[in-house]
Coordinates of C-alpha atoms and ligand atoms in Angstrom, one line a residue:
M1 CA 140.0 -28.8 29.5
A2 CA 139.5 -30.1 33.1
V3 CA 140.6 -33.5 33.7
T4 CA 138.8 -35.2 36.8
A5 CA 139.6 -38.3 38.6
A6 CA 137.5 -41.4 38.1
T7 CA 136.4 -41.5 41.7
D8 CA 136.0 -39.2 44.6
H9 CA 138.9 -41.1 46.5
A10 CA 141.3 -41.4 43.5
P11 CA 144.4 -39.1 43.8
P12 CA 144.3 -36.1 41.5
I13 CA 145.2 -36.8 38.0
D14 CA 148.0 -34.7 36.4
G15 CA 146.5 -33.2 33.2
M16 CA 150.0 -32.5 31.7
K17 CA 150.7 -36.3 32.0
V18 CA 147.5 -37.3 30.5
F19 CA 148.0 -35.0 27.5
G20 CA 151.7 -36.0 27.3
F21 CA 150.6 -39.7 27.2
M22 CA 148.1 -39.0 24.6
N23 CA 150.8 -37.5 22.5
R24 CA 152.8 -40.6 23.0
V25 CA 149.9 -42.7 21.9
M26 CA 149.4 -40.8 18.8
T27 CA 153.1 -40.9 18.1
D28 CA 152.9 -44.6 18.4
M29 CA 149.8 -44.9 16.0
S30 CA 151.5 -42.7 13.6
G31 CA 154.5 -44.9 13.7
A32 CA 152.3 -48.0 13.1
V33 CA 150.5 -46.5 10.2
T34 CA 153.8 -44.9 8.6
S35 CA 155.2 -48.4 8.9
I36 CA 152.5 -50.0 6.9
M37 CA 153.1 -47.1 4.2
C38 CA 156.6 -48.4 4.2
T39 CA 155.6 -51.9 3.9
L40 CA 153.7 -50.7 0.6
G41 CA 156.7 -48.7 -0.6
D42 CA 158.9 -51.7 -0.2
R43 CA 156.8 -54.0 -2.0
L44 CA 156.3 -51.6 -4.9
G45 CA 160.0 -50.6 -5.0
L46 CA 158.9 -46.9 -4.3
F47 CA 161.7 -45.8 -2.2
K48 CA 164.3 -47.5 -4.3
E49 CA 162.8 -45.8 -7.4
L50 CA 163.1 -42.2 -5.6
A51 CA 166.7 -43.2 -4.3
R52 CA 167.6 -44.2 -7.9
N53 CA 166.1 -41.7 -10.1
G54 CA 165.7 -38.7 -7.7
P55 CA 162.6 -36.4 -6.6
A56 CA 159.3 -36.9 -8.2
T57 CA 156.1 -35.5 -8.6
S58 CA 153.1 -38.0 -7.9
H59 CA 152.5 -38.1 -11.7
E60 CA 156.3 -38.7 -12.3
L61 CA 156.6 -41.6 -9.5
A62 CA 153.4 -43.3 -10.8
E63 CA 155.0 -43.3 -14.3
R64 CA 158.4 -44.3 -13.3
A65 CA 157.4 -47.0 -10.9
G66 CA 154.3 -48.3 -12.7
I67 CA 151.6 -47.6 -10.2
D68 CA 148.3 -45.4 -10.3
A69 CA 148.8 -41.8 -9.8
R70 CA 145.9 -41.3 -7.5
Y71 CA 147.3 -43.9 -5.0
A72 CA 151.1 -42.3 -5.7
R73 CA 149.9 -38.9 -4.5
E74 CA 148.2 -40.2 -1.3
W75 CA 151.1 -42.4 -0.5
L76 CA 153.8 -39.7 -1.1
S77 CA 151.6 -37.3 1.0
A78 CA 151.4 -39.8 3.9
L79 CA 155.2 -40.0 4.2
A80 CA 155.8 -36.4 3.7
S81 CA 153.5 -35.6 6.7
A82 CA 155.3 -38.2 8.8
G83 CA 158.8 -36.6 7.8
Y84 CA 160.0 -39.8 5.8
L85 CA 160.0 -37.8 2.6
E86 CA 160.4 -34.0 2.2
Y87 CA 158.0 -32.0 -0.2
D88 CA 159.0 -29.0 -2.3
P89 CA 155.6 -27.0 -2.8
E90 CA 157.4 -25.0 -5.7
T91 CA 158.1 -28.0 -7.9
E92 CA 155.4 -30.3 -6.1
R93 CA 158.1 -33.0 -5.9
F94 CA 158.7 -35.2 -3.3
V95 CA 162.4 -36.0 -2.1
L96 CA 163.8 -39.0 -0.3
P97 CA 166.5 -37.3 1.8
E98 CA 170.3 -38.9 1.3
E99 CA 170.1 -39.8 5.1
H100 CA 167.1 -41.8 4.8
V101 CA 168.1 -43.8 1.9
L102 CA 170.4 -46.4 4.2
A103 CA 167.1 -47.3 6.1
L104 CA 164.6 -47.2 3.4
A105 CA 166.3 -48.1 0.1
A106 CA 169.7 -49.6 0.6
E107 CA 169.2 -53.4 0.4
G108 CA 171.8 -55.4 2.2
S109 CA 172.9 -52.6 4.4
P110 CA 173.0 -53.2 8.1
M111 CA 170.5 -50.1 8.8
F112 CA 168.2 -51.4 6.1
M113 CA 164.8 -51.6 7.5
G114 CA 163.0 -53.1 4.3
G115 CA 163.0 -56.6 5.8
A116 CA 161.3 -55.4 9.0
F117 CA 158.6 -53.4 7.1
Q118 CA 157.9 -56.6 5.0
Q119 CA 157.8 -58.8 8.1
L120 CA 155.2 -56.6 9.7
P121 CA 152.0 -58.0 8.0
G122 CA 153.4 -61.6 8.3
L123 CA 153.7 -61.0 12.0
F124 CA 149.9 -59.9 12.3
G125 CA 148.7 -62.5 9.8
P126 CA 147.3 -65.1 12.6
L127 CA 146.0 -62.3 14.7
D128 CA 142.5 -64.0 15.1
E129 CA 144.3 -67.4 16.0
L130 CA 146.6 -65.4 18.6
T131 CA 143.4 -63.8 20.3
R132 CA 141.8 -67.4 20.6
V133 CA 145.4 -68.9 22.0
F134 CA 145.4 -65.9 24.7
R135 CA 142.0 -67.2 25.9
D136 CA 142.4 -70.8 25.4
G137 CA 146.2 -71.4 25.5
G138 CA 148.3 -73.3 23.0
G139 CA 150.3 -72.0 20.2
I140 CA 150.6 -71.2 16.5
P141 CA 152.6 -73.5 14.3
A142 CA 155.4 -71.8 12.4
E143 CA 153.7 -72.7 9.1
R144 CA 150.5 -70.4 9.7
Y145 CA 152.9 -67.5 9.1
S146 CA 153.0 -66.2 5.7
H147 CA 156.0 -65.9 3.2
D148 CA 156.4 -62.3 4.1
L149 CA 157.2 -63.0 7.7
Y150 CA 160.3 -65.3 6.7
S151 CA 161.5 -63.3 3.7
G152 CA 161.4 -60.2 5.9
M153 CA 163.4 -62.0 8.6
E154 CA 165.8 -63.2 6.1
R155 CA 166.5 -59.6 4.6
I156 CA 167.0 -58.3 8.1
S157 CA 169.5 -60.7 9.0
A158 CA 171.2 -60.8 5.7
G159 CA 172.6 -57.4 6.3
W160 CA 174.2 -58.3 9.4
F161 CA 175.6 -61.6 8.0
E162 CA 177.3 -60.1 4.9
H163 CA 178.8 -56.8 7.0
L164 CA 179.5 -58.1 10.3
L165 CA 179.9 -62.1 10.3
V166 CA 183.3 -62.2 8.9
Q167 CA 184.6 -58.8 9.1
Q168 CA 183.6 -58.4 13.0
W169 CA 182.2 -61.4 14.7
L170 CA 184.9 -63.9 13.7
E171 CA 187.5 -61.3 14.2
A172 CA 186.6 -61.7 18.0
V173 CA 187.7 -65.4 17.8
P174 CA 191.0 -65.6 15.9
D175 CA 191.6 -69.2 16.6
V176 CA 188.2 -70.1 15.0
R177 CA 188.8 -67.9 12.1
E178 CA 192.4 -69.8 11.7
R179 CA 190.5 -73.2 11.7
L180 CA 188.1 -72.2 9.1
E181 CA 191.0 -70.8 7.0
R182 CA 192.8 -74.3 7.3
G183 CA 189.6 -76.3 6.7
A184 CA 187.0 -77.0 9.3
D185 CA 183.5 -78.8 9.2
V186 CA 180.9 -76.6 10.5
A187 CA 176.9 -77.2 11.1
D188 CA 174.6 -74.1 11.5
V189 CA 171.6 -74.9 13.8
G190 CA 168.3 -73.5 12.5
C191 CA 169.9 -72.0 9.4
G192 CA 166.9 -70.6 7.8
S193 CA 167.3 -69.7 4.4
G194 CA 171.2 -70.2 4.8
V195 CA 172.6 -66.6 4.3
A196 CA 174.9 -67.0 7.3
L197 CA 176.4 -70.4 6.0
L198 CA 176.5 -69.0 2.2
T199 CA 178.7 -65.9 3.8
L200 CA 180.9 -68.3 5.4
A201 CA 181.4 -70.9 2.6
R202 CA 182.3 -67.9 0.4
A203 CA 184.9 -66.6 2.7
F204 CA 186.3 -69.9 3.8
P205 CA 187.0 -72.0 0.5
E206 CA 188.6 -74.8 2.4
S207 CA 185.8 -75.6 4.9
R208 CA 182.7 -77.7 4.5
F209 CA 179.3 -76.5 5.7
V210 CA 175.8 -78.0 6.6
G211 CA 172.8 -76.3 7.7
F212 CA 169.8 -78.0 9.7
D213 CA 166.2 -76.4 9.7
V214 CA 162.8 -77.9 10.0
F215 CA 161.2 -75.4 7.7
P216 CA 161.3 -76.8 4.0
A217 CA 160.2 -73.4 2.5
S218 CA 163.5 -71.8 3.9
L219 CA 165.5 -74.7 3.1
E220 CA 164.2 -74.5 -0.6
R221 CA 165.5 -71.0 -0.7
A222 CA 169.0 -72.1 1.0
R223 CA 169.6 -74.8 -1.4
A224 CA 168.6 -72.4 -4.5
R225 CA 171.2 -70.0 -3.0
A226 CA 173.9 -72.5 -2.7
D227 CA 173.1 -73.8 -6.3
D228 CA 173.4 -70.2 -7.7
A229 CA 176.7 -69.4 -5.9
G230 CA 178.2 -72.7 -7.1
L231 CA 178.9 -74.0 -3.7
N232 CA 176.9 -77.3 -3.8
G233 CA 179.9 -79.4 -3.0
R234 CA 181.0 -77.7 0.2
L235 CA 177.5 -76.4 1.4
R236 CA 174.4 -78.4 2.0
F237 CA 171.1 -78.1 3.6
E238 CA 169.4 -80.7 5.5
E239 CA 165.7 -80.9 6.8
H240 CA 166.4 -82.1 10.4
D241 CA 164.8 -81.4 13.8
V242 CA 167.8 -80.2 16.0
L243 CA 165.9 -81.6 19.0
E244 CA 166.9 -85.1 17.8
G245 CA 170.8 -84.0 18.1
L246 CA 173.1 -83.2 15.3
P247 CA 174.1 -86.1 12.7
G248 CA 177.7 -86.0 12.3
R249 CA 180.9 -84.3 14.2
Y250 CA 182.0 -80.7 13.7
D251 CA 184.7 -78.5 14.7
L252 CA 182.3 -75.4 14.8
V253 CA 178.5 -75.2 15.5
T254 CA 176.7 -72.0 15.1
A255 CA 173.3 -70.9 16.2
F256 CA 172.1 -67.5 15.1
D257 CA 169.2 -66.1 16.6
V258 CA 167.6 -69.4 17.2
L259 CA 168.0 -70.8 20.7
H260 CA 165.4 -68.6 22.4
D261 CA 162.9 -70.2 19.7
L262 CA 163.5 -73.7 20.5
P263 CA 161.0 -75.8 22.3
E264 CA 163.7 -77.7 24.5
P265 CA 167.1 -75.5 24.4
V266 CA 169.0 -77.5 26.9
R267 CA 168.2 -80.8 24.9
V268 CA 169.4 -78.9 21.9
L269 CA 172.5 -77.7 23.5
E270 CA 173.4 -81.2 24.9
G271 CA 173.0 -82.3 21.0
I272 CA 175.4 -79.7 20.0
R273 CA 178.0 -80.5 22.6
T274 CA 177.9 -84.0 21.7
A275 CA 178.4 -83.2 18.2
L276 CA 181.6 -81.0 19.1
G277 CA 185.0 -82.6 19.5
P278 CA 186.8 -81.8 22.6
E279 CA 188.5 -78.6 20.6
G280 CA 185.2 -77.7 19.1
V281 CA 183.7 -74.2 19.3
F282 CA 180.0 -73.3 19.5
L283 CA 179.1 -69.8 18.6
L284 CA 175.8 -68.7 19.8
L285 CA 174.2 -65.4 18.8
E286 CA 171.2 -64.1 20.8
I287 CA 169.2 -61.1 21.3
N288 CA 171.0 -58.3 23.4
C289 CA 168.7 -57.8 26.3
S290 CA 168.9 -57.5 30.0
D291 CA 167.7 -60.3 32.7
R292 CA 165.7 -57.3 34.5
L293 CA 162.7 -56.5 32.7
E294 CA 162.9 -52.9 34.1
E295 CA 166.0 -52.4 31.9
N296 CA 164.5 -53.8 28.8
T297 CA 162.8 -50.4 27.8
G298 CA 162.7 -48.1 24.6
P299 CA 161.6 -48.6 21.2
F300 CA 163.7 -51.7 20.5
A301 CA 163.0 -53.8 23.5
S302 CA 159.2 -52.9 22.7
I303 CA 159.4 -54.1 19.2
L304 CA 161.0 -57.3 20.4
Y305 CA 158.6 -58.0 23.3
G306 CA 155.9 -57.4 20.4
T307 CA 157.7 -59.8 18.2
S308 CA 157.6 -62.4 21.1
V309 CA 154.0 -62.0 21.5
L310 CA 153.2 -62.3 17.9
F311 CA 155.6 -65.0 16.8
C312 CA 158.4 -66.4 19.0
T313 CA 156.2 -67.4 21.9
P314 CA 153.2 -68.9 20.0
T315 CA 155.5 -70.8 17.6
S316 CA 157.5 -72.4 20.7
L317 CA 154.5 -73.1 22.5
A318 CA 153.0 -74.8 19.4
A319 CA 155.9 -77.2 19.2
G320 CA 155.4 -78.0 22.9
G321 CA 158.2 -76.0 24.1
D322 CA 159.2 -73.8 26.9
G323 CA 158.2 -70.4 25.0
L324 CA 161.0 -68.5 26.4
G325 CA 160.3 -65.6 24.3
T326 CA 162.6 -63.1 22.1
M327 CA 163.7 -61.7 25.1
G328 CA 164.0 -65.0 27.0
L329 CA 167.8 -65.7 26.8
P330 CA 169.5 -62.9 28.4
E331 CA 173.3 -63.6 29.3
P332 CA 172.8 -65.3 32.7
K333 CA 170.2 -67.6 31.4
A334 CA 172.0 -68.4 28.2
R335 CA 175.3 -69.2 30.5
A336 CA 173.1 -71.4 32.8
L337 CA 171.6 -73.3 30.1
C338 CA 175.0 -74.1 28.5
E339 CA 176.4 -75.1 32.0
Q340 CA 173.4 -77.3 32.4
A341 CA 173.9 -78.8 28.9
G342 CA 177.4 -79.7 29.9
F343 CA 179.7 -77.0 28.5
S344 CA 182.5 -75.7 30.6
R345 CA 183.4 -72.4 29.1
F346 CA 181.2 -69.6 28.3
R347 CA 182.3 -66.2 27.2
R348 CA 180.7 -63.1 25.9
L349 CA 182.5 -61.8 22.9
P350 CA 183.4 -58.1 22.7
V351 CA 181.3 -57.4 19.5
D352 CA 179.7 -53.8 19.6
N353 CA 176.0 -54.4 18.4
P354 CA 173.0 -53.0 19.9
F355 CA 170.8 -55.8 18.6
N356 CA 172.8 -59.0 19.2
V357 CA 175.2 -60.5 21.6
L358 CA 177.7 -63.2 20.6
Y359 CA 178.9 -66.0 23.0
D360 CA 182.0 -68.3 22.5
V361 CA 180.9 -71.5 24.1
R362 CA 183.3 -74.6 24.5
P363 CA 183.1 -78.1 25.8
Ligands
SAM401 C1 164.7 -66.8 14.0 S1 165.1 -67.9 12.8 C2 166.7 -67.5 12.3 C3 167.0 -68.2 11.1 C4 168.6 -67.8 10.9 N1 169.5 -68.6 11.6 C5 168.9 -66.5 10.6 O1 169.5 -66.0 11.6 O2 168.5 -66.0 9.7 C6 164.9 -69.7 13.5 C7 165.2 -70.6 12.6 O3 165.2 -72.0 13.7 C8 164.3 -73.0 12.9 N2 163.8 -74.0 13.9 C9 162.9 -73.8 14.8 N3 162.9 -75.0 15.5 C10 163.7 -76.0 14.9 C11 164.3 -77.4 15.0 N4 163.5 -78.0 16.1 N5 165.2 -77.8 14.4 C12 165.6 -77.1 13.4 N6 165.6 -75.8 13.3 C13 164.5 -75.4 13.8 C14 163.2 -72.1 12.2 O4 162.5 -72.9 11.2 C15 163.9 -70.9 11.7 O5 164.3 -71.1 10.4

């Protein structure tokens, strides 16, 4: 097919590039639709069923998972065509390959993507409102997003906290680990549903923990978790806006994947510094990104920029904030804000993680 330029004066169009790009667009479109298939699979427990009880025909899966056989057939076919499942034409059975189980069915694994698939419809929920704020300015308050968004977020980070926080991240700061072992007072800023603090409270029985957040639904889940784990005496969660500073004094303050979302990050950092004693430590987990836009490329960066457009930026702007965005706090900016807030030491810890970076910040 001949590909012509839009005007006589425009440079000639490279037909191969056009088809190459169309191929890319189709691949992304397929990824979007396949991800929604995965959201359904996660909701209905279909991947977990295939992982637990092995290959199935559509009728077998329908019976085992308690779903309609016609939908089972269509869903299985969609995922087989995408290469997420394998299909054996002899037996008409669909197989979830062992290598795909960690990402699709192993809840709590650091590679598990179920939380991300759950999060997707939550991110798209206020799309009409987002279109309006693109035109008129303003933001979208956090409570306008559905439970799927918050629960999905929680499942994504749970895998990191449970597998990396104590085992890897604290290994990089041995003096903090020792203090936690001896008994320390710890505050977590923007604690969400409390998985990080719960993990720490279990690992360090001599220490005391408080989590602050403004989102009541997350705090409710956090308190239920502490209750179930019998940790209520040493682990509590309070509804508190960290823009107002932190009530109390602490040996350690943590902020996991929060600062870039906050309306006035320097004000919050000042509150954290004030709440720390001179020997106190602030551990800051932020998104692993570059301060050069041209270096933030590839699938991970585009997912994060998309998340920024759909959630981080509109919620920050709704709270009257700076709207830094998900990728808005690369190392030089994080360092500058901490200095502005009066911290004198700032060190990136040698933690090997493609998603996050961890900073050791001290007064
Ligand atoms: C991306 S979530 C991270 C939650 C948790 N740290 C984690 O990693 O799972 C950001 C959290 O910051 C909370 N947050 C936003 N603004 C806040 C404020 N002004 N004061 C306290 N918490 C806030 C949100 O409610 C949300 O739970």
